Amino acid sequence: MQEYHNIPLIDADAGIRRFGGKKELFEKFLFKFPEDRNYIQLKEALKTCDYELAFHYAHALKGVSGNLSLQCLYQAVCGLVEQMRSNNYNDLDVFMDTIDAIYDATLDAIRQI
């Protein structure tokens, strides 16, 4: 396993601290992240304009990415959540374009570990 300090998009030191200093526990959840369905379900809900459900999945993705210290993804999803929280559904595609790119890059970073 490579050193976490050189992995883009993941603040593993903060994540490990968030998991009580238990590196193995952090790694267990980090490596399960690609299986998390919140991103896919968010995209599906947005396709059908089910904004209430989309908000639920965006908020869940925000929590998961925050807990794992996937900082770039977390920040991008925060913007989407706040936009939806204010019932402003304009330009959600702009938020999702950014989230899509960061999500893919985050998965690539995890797979390189």
N, CA, C and O atoms as a Tinker XYZ file with bonds, in Angstrom:
   452  protein
     1  N      0.853000   -1.177000    0.000000    73     2
     2  CA     0.000000    0.000000    0.000000    64     1     3
     3  C      0.895000    1.235000    0.000000    63     2     4     5
     4  O      1.830000    1.337000    0.794000    81     3
     5  N      0.600000    2.164000   -0.893000    73     3     6
     6  CA     1.423000    3.363000   -0.986000    64     5     7
     7  C      1.111000    4.328000    0.154000    63     6     8     9
     8  O      0.086000    4.215000    0.828000    81     7
     9  N      1.993000    5.250000    0.344000    73     7    10
    10  CA     1.784000    6.247000    1.393000    64     9    11
    11  C      0.600000    7.131000    1.030000    63    10    12    13
    12  O      0.448000    7.537000   -0.123000    81    11
    13  N     -0.219000    7.420000    2.000000    73    11    14
    14  CA    -1.406000    8.227000    1.772000    64    13    15
    15  C     -1.098000    9.666000    1.408000    63    14    16    17
    16  O     -1.910000   10.328000    0.761000    81    15
    17  N      0.041000   10.151000    1.806000    73    15    18
    18  CA     0.358000   11.562000    1.576000    64    17    19
    19  C      0.452000   11.903000    0.096000    63    18    20    21
    20  O      0.329000   13.068000   -0.281000    81    19
    21  N      0.667000   10.905000   -0.739000    73    19    22
    22  CA     0.850000   11.148000   -2.167000    64    21    23
    23  C     -0.410000   10.854000   -2.979000    63    22    24    25
    24  O     -0.360000   10.861000   -4.209000    81    23
    25  N     -1.518000   10.602000   -2.328000    73    23    26
    26  CA    -2.739000   10.258000   -3.041000    64    25    27
    27  C     -3.597000   11.501000   -3.207000    63    26    28    29
    28  O     -4.008000   12.116000   -2.223000    81    27
    29  N     -3.868000   11.871000   -4.456000    73    27    30
    30  CA    -4.696000   13.064000   -4.658000    64    29    31
    31  C     -6.148000   12.807000   -4.256000    63    30    32    33
    32  O     -6.638000   11.680000   -4.333000    81    31
    33  N     -6.811000   13.852000   -3.835000    73    31    34
    34  CA    -8.245000   13.859000   -3.544000    64    33    35
    35  C     -8.648000   13.203000   -2.230000    63    34    36    37
    36  O     -9.822000   13.240000   -1.860000    81    35
    37  N     -7.698000   12.603000   -1.518000    73    35    38
    38  CA    -8.017000   11.924000   -0.260000    64    37    39
    39  C     -7.129000   12.490000    0.842000    63    38    40    41
    40  O     -5.903000   12.436000    0.743000    81    39
    41  N     -7.738000   13.030000    1.885000    73    39    42
    42  CA    -6.981000   13.458000    3.053000    64    41    43
    43  C     -7.040000   12.296000    4.052000    63    42    44    45
    44  O     -7.783000   12.324000    5.032000    81    43
    45  N     -6.233000   11.283000    3.765000    73    43    46
    46  CA    -6.288000   10.057000    4.552000    64    45    47
    47  C     -5.932000   10.286000    6.013000    63    46    48    49
    48  O     -6.505000    9.640000    6.891000    81    47
    49  N     -5.000000   11.188000    6.294000    73    47    50
    50  CA    -4.638000   11.449000    7.688000    64    49    51
    51  C     -5.858000   11.925000    8.473000    63    50    52    53
    52  O     -6.097000   11.481000    9.596000    81    51
    53  N     -6.626000   12.834000    7.871000    73    51    54
    54  CA    -7.849000   13.313000    8.537000    64    53    55
    55  C     -8.872000   12.188000    8.649000    63    54    56    57
    56  O     -9.564000   12.071000    9.661000    81    55
    57  N     -8.966000   11.361000    7.608000    73    55    58
    58  CA    -9.896000   10.234000    7.644000    64    57    59
    59  C     -9.547000    9.250000    8.738000    63    58    60    61
    60  O    -10.426000    8.773000    9.456000    81    59
    61  N     -8.287000    8.948000    8.867000    73    59    62
    62  CA    -7.843000    8.017000    9.913000    64    61    63
    63  C     -8.141000    8.601000   11.288000    63    62    64    65
    64  O     -8.589000    7.887000   12.185000    81    63
    65  N     -7.895000    9.890000   11.455000    73    63    66
    66  CA    -8.244000   10.527000   12.733000    64    65    67
    67  C     -9.743000   10.415000   12.992000    63    66    68    69
    68  O    -10.163000   10.153000   14.119000    81    67
    69  N    -10.545000   10.613000   11.951000    73    67    70
    70  CA   -12.004000   10.544000   12.089000    64    69    71
    71  C    -12.451000    9.141000   12.504000    63    70    72    73
    72  O    -13.495000    8.973000   13.134000    81    71
    73  N    -11.649000    8.141000   12.141000    73    71    74
    74  CA   -11.941000    6.761000   12.519000    64    73    75
    75  C    -11.178000    6.374000   13.788000    63    74    76    77
    76  O    -10.849000    5.205000   13.993000    81    75
    77  N    -10.911000    7.343000   14.614000    73    75    78
    78  CA   -10.288000    7.093000   15.912000    64    77    79
    79  C     -8.864000    6.604000   15.823000    63    78    80    81
    80  O     -8.389000    5.911000   16.722000    81    79
    81  N     -8.162000    6.959000   14.734000    73    79    82
    82  CA    -6.772000    6.530000   14.565000    64    81    83
    83  C     -6.633000    5.106000   14.074000    63    82    84    85
    84  O     -5.520000    4.585000   14.007000    81    83
    85  N     -7.729000    4.467000   13.731000    73    83    86
    86  CA    -7.708000    3.063000   13.294000    64    85    87
    87  C     -7.582000    2.997000   11.780000    63    86    88    89
    88  O     -8.573000    3.036000   11.051000    81    87
    89  N     -6.342000    2.897000   11.327000    73    87    90
    90  CA    -6.041000    2.905000    9.895000    64    89    91
    91  C     -6.767000    1.774000    9.171000    63    90    92    93
    92  O     -7.315000    1.987000    8.090000    81    91
    93  N     -6.777000    0.585000    9.747000    73    91    94
    94  CA    -7.407000   -0.562000    9.099000    64    93    95
    95  C     -8.906000   -0.345000    8.923000    63    94    96    97
    96  O     -9.470000   -0.731000    7.898000    81    95
    97  N     -9.549000    0.262000    9.900000    73    95    98
    98  CA   -10.978000    0.537000    9.802000    64    97    99
    99  C    -11.241000    1.582000    8.716000    63    98   100   101
   100  O    -12.169000    1.441000    7.919000    81    99
   101  N    -10.423000    2.621000    8.693000    73    99   102
   102  CA   -10.538000    3.630000    7.637000    64   101   103
   103  C    -10.390000    2.981000    6.267000    63   102   104   105
   104  O    -11.194000    3.228000    5.368000    81   103
   105  N     -9.367000    2.156000    6.109000    73   103   106
   106  CA    -9.128000    1.492000    4.820000    64   105   107
   107  C    -10.301000    0.608000    4.429000    63   106   108   109
   108  O    -10.679000    0.564000    3.258000    81   107
   109  N    -10.872000   -0.088000    5.382000    73   107   110
   110  CA   -12.017000   -0.962000    5.097000    64   109   111
   111  C    -13.148000   -0.159000    4.459000    63   110   112   113
   112  O    -13.720000   -0.582000    3.454000    81   111
   113  N    -13.469000    0.990000    5.036000    73   111   114
   114  CA   -14.558000    1.813000    4.508000    64   113   115
   115  C    -14.151000    2.555000    3.236000    63   114   116   117
   116  O    -14.972000    2.748000    2.340000    81   115
   117  N    -12.901000    2.967000    3.156000    73   115   118
   118  CA   -12.425000    3.638000    1.949000    64   117   119
   119  C    -12.528000    2.702000    0.747000    63   118   120   121
   120  O    -12.986000    3.105000   -0.322000    81   119
   121  N    -12.105000    1.467000    0.923000    73   119   122
   122  CA   -12.126000    0.515000   -0.191000    64   121   123
   123  C    -13.545000    0.066000   -0.541000    63   122   124   125
   124  O    -13.770000   -0.462000   -1.630000    81   123
   125  N    -14.485000    0.265000    0.350000    73   123   126
   126  CA   -15.890000   -0.028000    0.053000    64   125   127
   127  C    -16.582000    1.144000   -0.648000    63   126   128   129
   128  O    -17.669000    0.980000   -1.202000    81   127
   129  N    -15.964000    2.310000   -0.627000    73   127   130
   130  CA   -16.595000    3.490000   -1.212000    64   129   131
   131  C    -17.045000    3.283000   -2.659000    63   130   132   133
   132  O    -18.143000    3.717000   -3.007000    81   131
   133  N    -16.247000    2.640000   -3.518000    73   131   134
   134  CA   -16.711000    2.450000   -4.896000    64   133   135
   135  C    -18.028000    1.664000   -5.008000    63   134   136   137
   136  O    -18.710000    1.747000   -6.029000    81   135
   137  N    -18.380000    0.917000   -3.985000    73   135   138
   138  CA   -19.637000    0.162000   -3.988000    64   137   139
   139  C    -20.817000    0.988000   -3.476000    63   138   140   141
   140  O    -21.969000    0.572000   -3.602000    81   139
   141  N    -20.534000    2.147000   -2.903000    73   139   142
   142  CA   -21.592000    2.995000   -2.364000    64   141   143
   143  C    -22.499000    3.446000   -3.503000    63   142   144   145
   144  O    -22.011000    3.922000   -4.528000    81   143
   145  N    -23.794000    3.305000   -3.342000    73   143   146
   146  CA   -24.766000    3.565000   -4.405000    64   145   147
   147  C    -25.329000    4.982000   -4.396000    63   146   148   149
   148  O    -26.118000    5.321000   -5.278000    81   147
   149  N    -24.959000    5.807000   -3.449000    73   147   150
   150  CA   -25.555000    7.148000   -3.360000    64   149   151
   151  C    -25.324000    7.988000   -4.603000    63   150   152   153
   152  O    -26.226000    8.703000   -5.039000    81   151
   153  N    -24.144000    7.914000   -5.178000    73   151   154
   154  CA   -23.845000    8.693000   -6.386000    64   153   155
   155  C    -24.738000    8.249000   -7.545000    63   154   156   157
   156  O    -25.343000    9.081000   -8.222000    81   155
   157  N    -24.817000    6.959000   -7.768000    73   155   158
   158  CA   -25.628000    6.427000   -8.868000    64   157   159
   159  C    -27.102000    6.754000   -8.654000    63   158   160   161
   160  O    -27.801000    7.147000   -9.588000    81   159
   161  N    -27.561000    6.590000   -7.436000    73   159   162
   162  CA   -28.964000    6.876000   -7.150000    64   161   163
   163  C    -29.262000    8.373000   -7.255000    63   162   164   165
   164  O    -30.360000    8.759000   -7.656000    81   163
   165  N    -28.297000    9.210000   -6.899000    73   163   166
   166  CA   -28.446000   10.653000   -7.081000    64   165   167
   167  C    -28.650000   10.973000   -8.554000    63   166   168   169
   168  O    -29.557000   11.727000   -8.908000    81   167
   169  N    -27.819000   10.407000   -9.406000    73   167   170
   170  CA   -27.925000   10.659000  -10.842000    64   169   171
   171  C    -29.269000   10.181000  -11.389000    63   170   172   173
   172  O    -29.887000   10.857000  -12.212000    81   171
   173  N    -29.715000    9.019000  -10.931000    73   171   174
   174  CA   -31.002000    8.488000  -11.385000    64   173   175
   175  C    -32.155000    9.386000  -10.940000    63   174   176   177
   176  O    -33.078000    9.641000  -11.713000    81   175
   177  N    -32.104000    9.860000   -9.709000    73   175   178
   178  CA   -33.162000   10.735000   -9.200000    64   177   179
   179  C    -33.192000   12.056000   -9.966000    63   178   180   181
   180  O    -34.266000   12.593000  -10.236000    81   179
   181  N    -32.024000   12.579000  -10.314000    73   179   182
   182  CA   -31.984000   13.822000  -11.075000    64   181   183
   183  C    -32.546000   13.635000  -12.485000    63   182   184   185
   184  O    -33.195000   14.533000  -13.021000    81   183
   185  N    -32.296000   12.470000  -13.084000    73   183   186
   186  CA   -32.835000   12.199000  -14.422000    64   185   187
   187  C    -34.355000   12.253000  -14.434000    63   186   188   189
   188  O    -34.960000   12.680000  -15.418000    81   187
   189  N    -34.964000   11.822000  -13.348000    73   187   190
   190  CA   -36.434000   11.798000  -13.278000    64   189   191
   191  C    -36.988000   13.047000  -12.596000    63   190   192   193
   192  O    -38.189000   13.139000  -12.341000    81   191
   193  N    -36.116000   13.999000  -12.303000    73   191   194
   194  CA   -36.488000   15.261000  -11.637000    64   193   195
   195  C    -37.163000   15.020000  -10.283000    63   194   196   197
   196  O    -38.017000   15.798000   -9.858000    81   195
   197  N    -36.775000   13.951000   -9.624000    73   195   198
   198  CA   -37.259000   13.690000   -8.263000    64   197   199
   199  C    -36.282000   14.377000   -7.313000    63   198   200   201
   200  O    -35.359000   13.750000   -6.794000    81   199
   201  N    -36.497000   15.670000   -7.095000    73   199   202
   202  CA   -35.540000   16.480000   -6.352000    64   201   203
   203  C    -35.502000   16.135000   -4.870000    63   202   204   205
   204  O    -34.461000   16.288000   -4.230000    81   203
   205  N    -36.594000   15.681000   -4.324000    73   203   206
   206  CA   -36.590000   15.284000   -2.918000    64   205   207
   207  C    -35.693000   14.064000   -2.724000    63   206   208   209
   208  O    -34.889000   14.018000   -1.793000    81   207
   209  N    -35.833000   13.092000   -3.596000    73   207   210
   210  CA   -35.000000   11.897000   -3.512000    64   209   211
   211  C    -33.549000   12.238000   -3.854000    63   210   212   213
   212  O    -32.621000   11.728000   -3.226000    81   211
   213  N    -33.362000   13.093000   -4.844000    73   211   214
   214  CA   -32.004000   13.502000   -5.219000    64   213   215
   215  C    -31.316000   14.195000   -4.044000    63   214   216   217
   216  O    -30.133000   13.965000   -3.791000    81   215
   217  N    -32.049000   15.034000   -3.335000    73   215   218
   218  CA   -31.477000   15.700000   -2.165000    64   217   219
   219  C    -31.047000   14.673000   -1.123000    63   218   220   221
   220  O    -29.977000   14.794000   -0.527000    81   219
   221  N    -31.884000   13.664000   -0.909000    73   219   222
   222  CA   -31.562000   12.607000    0.058000    64   221   223
   223  C    -30.235000   11.938000   -0.308000    63   222   224   225
   224  O    -29.366000   11.770000    0.549000    81   223
   225  N    -30.079000   11.559000   -1.571000    73   223   226
   226  CA   -28.855000   10.878000   -1.990000    64   225   227
   227  C    -27.655000   11.831000   -2.000000    63   226   228   229
   228  O    -26.542000   11.423000   -1.667000    81   227
   229  N    -27.867000   13.077000   -2.372000    73   227   230
   230  CA   -26.772000   14.050000   -2.343000    64   229   231
   231  C    -26.296000   14.257000   -0.909000    63   230   232   233
   232  O    -25.094000   14.319000   -0.648000    81   231
   233  N    -27.236000   14.361000    0.006000    73   231   234
   234  CA   -26.881000   14.556000    1.412000    64   233   235
   235  C    -26.135000   13.339000    1.959000    63   234   236   237
   236  O    -25.180000   13.480000    2.723000    81   235
   237  N    -26.577000   12.149000    1.564000    73   235   238
   238  CA   -25.894000   10.923000    2.000000    64   237   239
   239  C    -24.477000   10.859000    1.420000    63   238   240   241
   240  O    -23.533000   10.492000    2.120000    81   239
   241  N    -24.333000   11.218000    0.143000    73   239   242
   242  CA   -23.010000   11.224000   -0.484000    64   241   243
   243  C    -22.103000   12.249000    0.185000    63   242   244   245
   244  O    -20.908000   12.012000    0.362000    81   243
   245  N    -22.666000   13.363000    0.547000    73   243   246
   246  CA   -21.912000   14.384000    1.285000    64   245   247
   247  C    -21.383000   13.796000    2.591000    63   246   248   249
   248  O    -20.216000   13.989000    2.929000    81   247
   249  N    -22.220000   13.093000    3.313000    73   247   250
   250  CA   -21.803000   12.496000    4.583000    64   249   251
   251  C    -20.727000   11.446000    4.416000    63   250   252   253
   252  O    -19.744000   11.434000    5.157000    81   251
   253  N    -20.906000   10.566000    3.450000    73   251   254
   254  CA   -19.925000    9.499000    3.222000    64   253   255
   255  C    -18.586000   10.094000    2.795000    63   254   256   257
   256  O    -17.535000    9.719000    3.316000    81   255
   257  N    -18.635000   11.022000    1.844000    73   255   258
   258  CA   -17.373000   11.606000    1.367000    64   257   259
   259  C    -16.700000   12.438000    2.454000    63   258   260   261
   260  O    -15.472000   12.486000    2.527000    81   259
   261  N    -17.487000   13.085000    3.289000    73   259   262
   262  CA   -16.917000   13.844000    4.395000    64   261   263
   263  C    -16.270000   12.947000    5.429000    63   262   264   265
   264  O    -15.168000   13.231000    5.900000    81   263
   265  N    -16.941000   11.873000    5.782000    73   263   266
   266  CA   -16.395000   10.944000    6.775000    64   265   267
   267  C    -15.116000   10.273000    6.296000    63   266   268   269
   268  O    -14.236000    9.958000    7.098000    81   267
   269  N    -15.015000   10.054000    4.990000    73   267   270
   270  CA   -13.809000    9.433000    4.437000    64   269   271
   271  C    -12.751000   10.465000    4.053000    63   270   272   273
   272  O    -11.691000   10.109000    3.539000    81   271
   273  N    -13.036000   11.731000    4.298000    73   271   274
   274  CA   -12.121000   12.831000    3.978000    64   273   275
   275  C    -11.758000   12.859000    2.493000    63   274   276   277
   276  O    -10.608000   13.093000    2.120000    81   275
   277  N    -12.758000   12.616000    1.665000    73   275   278
   278  CA   -12.615000   12.770000    0.219000    64   277   279
   279  C    -12.956000   14.232000   -0.066000    63   278   280   281
   280  O    -14.028000   14.553000   -0.579000    81   279
   281  N    -12.022000   15.099000    0.280000    73   279   282
   282  CA   -12.281000   16.530000    0.407000    64   281   283
   283  C    -12.829000   17.193000   -0.848000    63   282   284   285
   284  O    -13.778000   17.972000   -0.760000    81   283
   285  N    -12.267000   16.910000   -1.993000    73   283   286
   286  CA   -12.737000   17.560000   -3.226000    64   285   287
   287  C    -14.164000   17.143000   -3.545000    63   286   288   289
   288  O    -14.994000   17.975000   -3.910000    81   287
   289  N    -14.444000   15.859000   -3.407000    73   287   290
   290  CA   -15.797000   15.374000   -3.660000    64   289   291
   291  C    -16.761000   15.968000   -2.637000    63   290   292   293
   292  O    -17.859000   16.403000   -2.985000    81   291
   293  N    -16.349000   15.982000   -1.395000    73   291   294
   294  CA   -17.182000   16.545000   -0.335000    64   293   295
   295  C    -17.544000   17.997000   -0.641000    63   294   296   297
   296  O    -18.709000   18.382000   -0.536000    81   295
   297  N    -16.560000   18.796000   -1.014000    73   295   298
   298  CA   -16.804000   20.211000   -1.300000    64   297   299
   299  C    -17.754000   20.377000   -2.482000    63   298   300   301
   300  O    -18.648000   21.224000   -2.452000    81   299
   301  N    -17.561000   19.578000   -3.509000    73   299   302
   302  CA   -18.426000   19.672000   -4.691000    64   301   303
   303  C    -19.867000   19.295000   -4.348000    63   302   304   305
   304  O    -20.809000   19.955000   -4.790000    81   303
   305  N    -20.033000   18.235000   -3.562000    73   303   306
   306  CA   -21.380000   17.798000   -3.190000    64   305   307
   307  C    -22.023000   18.803000   -2.238000    63   306   308   309
   308  O    -23.239000   18.992000   -2.278000    81   307
   309  N    -21.234000   19.447000   -1.388000    73   307   310
   310  CA   -21.782000   20.488000   -0.500000    64   309   311
   311  C    -22.474000   21.577000   -1.303000    63   310   312   313
   312  O    -23.553000   22.040000   -0.933000    81   311
   313  N    -21.856000   21.981000   -2.398000    73   311   314
   314  CA   -22.463000   23.004000   -3.236000    64   313   315
   315  C    -23.800000   22.560000   -3.800000    63   314   316   317
   316  O    -24.755000   23.336000   -3.832000    81   315
   317  N    -23.867000   21.322000   -4.240000    73   315   318
   318  CA   -25.120000   20.776000   -4.765000    64   317   319
   319  C    -26.183000   20.705000   -3.681000    63   318   320   321
   320  O    -27.333000   21.082000   -3.907000    81   319
   321  N    -25.803000   20.227000   -2.514000    73   319   322
   322  CA   -26.758000   20.107000   -1.404000    64   321   323
   323  C    -27.318000   21.476000   -1.036000    63   322   324   325
   324  O    -28.525000   21.617000   -0.836000    81   323
   325  N    -26.472000   22.465000   -0.946000    73   323   326
   326  CA   -26.945000   23.807000   -0.579000    64   325   327
   327  C    -27.862000   24.383000   -1.654000    63   326   328   329
   328  O    -28.858000   25.035000   -1.343000    81   327
   329  N    -27.523000   24.142000   -2.905000    73   327   330
   330  CA   -28.377000   24.599000   -4.006000    64   329   331
   331  C    -29.767000   23.963000   -3.899000    63   330   332   333
   332  O    -30.785000   24.636000   -4.062000    81   331
   333  N    -29.792000   22.671000   -3.627000    73   331   334
   334  CA   -31.065000   21.952000   -3.537000    64   333   335
   335  C    -31.803000   22.300000   -2.240000    63   334   336   337
   336  O    -33.032000   22.361000   -2.215000    81   335
   337  N    -31.056000   22.523000   -1.185000    73   335   338
   338  CA   -31.683000   22.877000    0.096000    64   337   339
   339  C    -32.476000   24.175000   -0.027000    63   338   340   341
   340  O    -33.497000   24.356000    0.637000    81   339
   341  N    -32.001000   25.067000   -0.876000    73   339   342
   342  CA   -32.699000   26.341000   -1.076000    64   341   343
   343  C    -33.761000   26.239000   -2.175000    63   342   344   345
   344  O    -34.283000   27.247000   -2.651000    81   343
   345  N    -34.067000   24.997000   -2.565000    73   343   346
   346  CA   -35.070000   24.723000   -3.605000    64   345   347
   347  C    -34.749000   25.412000   -4.924000    63   346   348   349
   348  O    -35.650000   25.794000   -5.671000    81   347
   349  N    -33.482000   25.563000   -5.198000    73   347   350
   350  CA   -33.032000   26.130000   -6.465000    64   349   351
   351  C    -32.511000   24.983000   -7.319000    63   350   352   353
   352  O    -31.416000   24.467000   -7.092000    81   351
   353  N    -33.306000   24.597000   -8.294000    73   351   354
   354  CA   -32.953000   23.445000   -9.121000    64   353   355
   355  C    -32.386000   23.859000  -10.475000    63   354   356   357
   356  O    -32.238000   23.029000  -11.372000    81   355
   357  N    -32.072000   25.138000  -10.618000    73   355   358
   358  CA   -31.420000   25.629000  -11.828000    64   357   359
   359  C    -29.950000   25.257000  -11.781000    63   358   360   361
   360  O    -29.338000   25.262000  -10.712000    81   359
   361  N    -29.404000   24.948000  -12.890000    73   359   362
   362  CA   -27.966000   24.689000  -13.040000    64   361   363
   363  C    -27.457000   23.486000  -12.255000    63   362   364   365
   364  O    -26.265000   23.409000  -11.956000    81   363
   365  N    -28.334000   22.550000  -11.917000    73   363   366
   366  CA   -27.864000   21.354000  -11.221000    64   365   367
   367  C    -26.905000   20.556000  -12.097000    63   366   368   369
   368  O    -26.017000   19.869000  -11.593000    81   367
   369  N    -27.091000   20.652000  -13.414000    73   367   370
   370  CA   -26.202000   19.947000  -14.328000    64   369   371
   371  C    -24.771000   20.479000  -14.238000    63   370   372   373
   372  O    -23.817000   19.725000  -14.429000    81   371
   373  N    -24.622000   21.759000  -13.950000    73   371   374
   374  CA   -23.281000   22.329000  -13.785000    64   373   375
   375  C    -22.609000   21.724000  -12.552000    63   374   376   377
   376  O    -21.439000   21.344000  -12.593000    81   375
   377  N    -23.362000   21.641000  -11.461000    73   375   378
   378  CA   -22.835000   20.995000  -10.252000    64   377   379
   379  C    -22.477000   19.543000  -10.546000    63   378   380   381
   380  O    -21.417000   19.060000  -10.147000    81   379
   381  N    -23.378000   18.849000  -11.254000    73   379   382
   382  CA   -23.146000   17.425000  -11.515000    64   381   383
   383  C    -21.965000   17.208000  -12.456000    63   382   384   385
   384  O    -21.261000   16.208000  -12.317000    81   383
   385  N    -21.725000   18.102000  -13.402000    73   383   386
   386  CA   -20.546000   17.961000  -14.259000    64   385   387
   387  C    -19.277000   17.952000  -13.422000    63   386   388   389
   388  O    -18.377000   17.144000  -13.649000    81   387
   389  N    -19.214000   18.855000  -12.454000    73   387   390
   390  CA   -18.056000   18.917000  -11.558000    64   389   391
   391  C    -17.985000   17.670000  -10.690000    63   390   392   393
   392  O    -16.920000   17.069000  -10.543000    81   391
   393  N    -19.114000   17.284000  -10.117000    73   391   394
   394  CA   -19.156000   16.100000   -9.249000    64   393   395
   395  C    -18.769000   14.853000  -10.033000    63   394   396   397
   396  O    -18.012000   14.023000   -9.531000    81   395
   397  N    -19.272000   14.709000  -11.247000    73   395   398
   398  CA   -18.942000   13.539000  -12.077000    64   397   399
   399  C    -17.432000   13.407000  -12.258000    63   398   400   401
   400  O    -16.871000   12.326000  -12.078000    81   399
   401  N    -16.785000   14.504000  -12.610000    73   399   402
   402  CA   -15.339000   14.467000  -12.851000    64   401   403
   403  C    -14.571000   14.137000  -11.571000    63   402   404   405
   404  O    -13.644000   13.327000  -11.586000    81   403
   405  N    -14.960000   14.763000  -10.479000    73   403   406
   406  CA   -14.261000   14.522000   -9.214000    64   405   407
   407  C    -14.536000   13.103000   -8.705000    63   406   408   409
   408  O    -13.637000   12.445000   -8.182000    81   407
   409  N    -15.763000   12.641000   -8.857000    73   407   410
   410  CA   -16.107000   11.280000   -8.429000    64   409   411
   411  C    -15.241000   10.265000   -9.175000    63   410   412   413
   412  O    -14.655000    9.377000   -8.556000    81   411
   413  N    -15.161000   10.392000  -10.498000    73   411   414
   414  CA   -14.346000    9.464000  -11.287000    64   413   415
   415  C    -12.878000    9.519000  -10.867000    63   414   416   417
   416  O    -12.232000    8.480000  -10.730000    81   415
   417  N    -12.357000   10.717000  -10.663000    73   415   418
   418  CA   -10.957000   10.867000  -10.247000    64   417   419
   419  C    -10.732000   10.275000   -8.856000    63   418   420   421
   420  O     -9.678000    9.701000   -8.584000    81   419
   421  N    -11.728000   10.415000   -7.976000    73   419   422
   422  CA   -11.625000    9.854000   -6.622000    64   421   423
   423  C    -11.588000    8.337000   -6.678000    63   422   424   425
   424  O    -10.788000    7.708000   -5.985000    81   423
   425  N    -12.452000    7.742000   -7.503000    73   423   426
   426  CA   -12.428000    6.279000   -7.642000    64   425   427
   427  C    -11.085000    5.817000   -8.182000    63   426   428   429
   428  O    -10.545000    4.810000   -7.723000    81   427
   429  N    -10.540000    6.543000   -9.153000    73   427   430
   430  CA    -9.224000    6.196000   -9.686000    64   429   431
   431  C     -8.157000    6.261000   -8.595000    63   430   432   433
   432  O     -7.289000    5.391000   -8.517000    81   431
   433  N     -8.224000    7.285000   -7.760000    73   431   434
   434  CA    -7.249000    7.432000   -6.676000    64   433   435
   435  C     -7.348000    6.276000   -5.690000    63   434   436   437
   436  O     -6.329000    5.753000   -5.237000    81   435
   437  N     -8.560000    5.879000   -5.358000    73   435   438
   438  CA    -8.754000    4.765000   -4.416000    64   437   439
   439  C     -8.203000    3.476000   -5.024000    63   438   440   441
   440  O     -7.563000    2.684000   -4.332000    81   439
   441  N     -8.445000    3.270000   -6.292000    73   439   442
   442  CA    -7.986000    2.036000   -6.959000    64   441   443
   443  C     -6.463000    1.974000   -7.073000    63   442   444   445
   444  O     -5.901000    0.893000   -7.253000    81   443
   445  N     -5.797000    3.114000   -6.972000    73   443   446
   446  CA    -4.338000    3.136000   -7.053000    64   445   447
   447  C     -3.670000    2.778000   -5.735000    63   446   448   449
   448  O     -2.458000    2.566000   -5.689000    81   447
   449  N     -4.435000    2.711000   -4.688000    73   447   450
   450  CA    -3.857000    2.407000   -3.374000    64   449   451
   451  C     -3.506000    0.929000   -3.309000    63   450   452
   452  O     -3.004000    0.458000   -2.288000    81   451
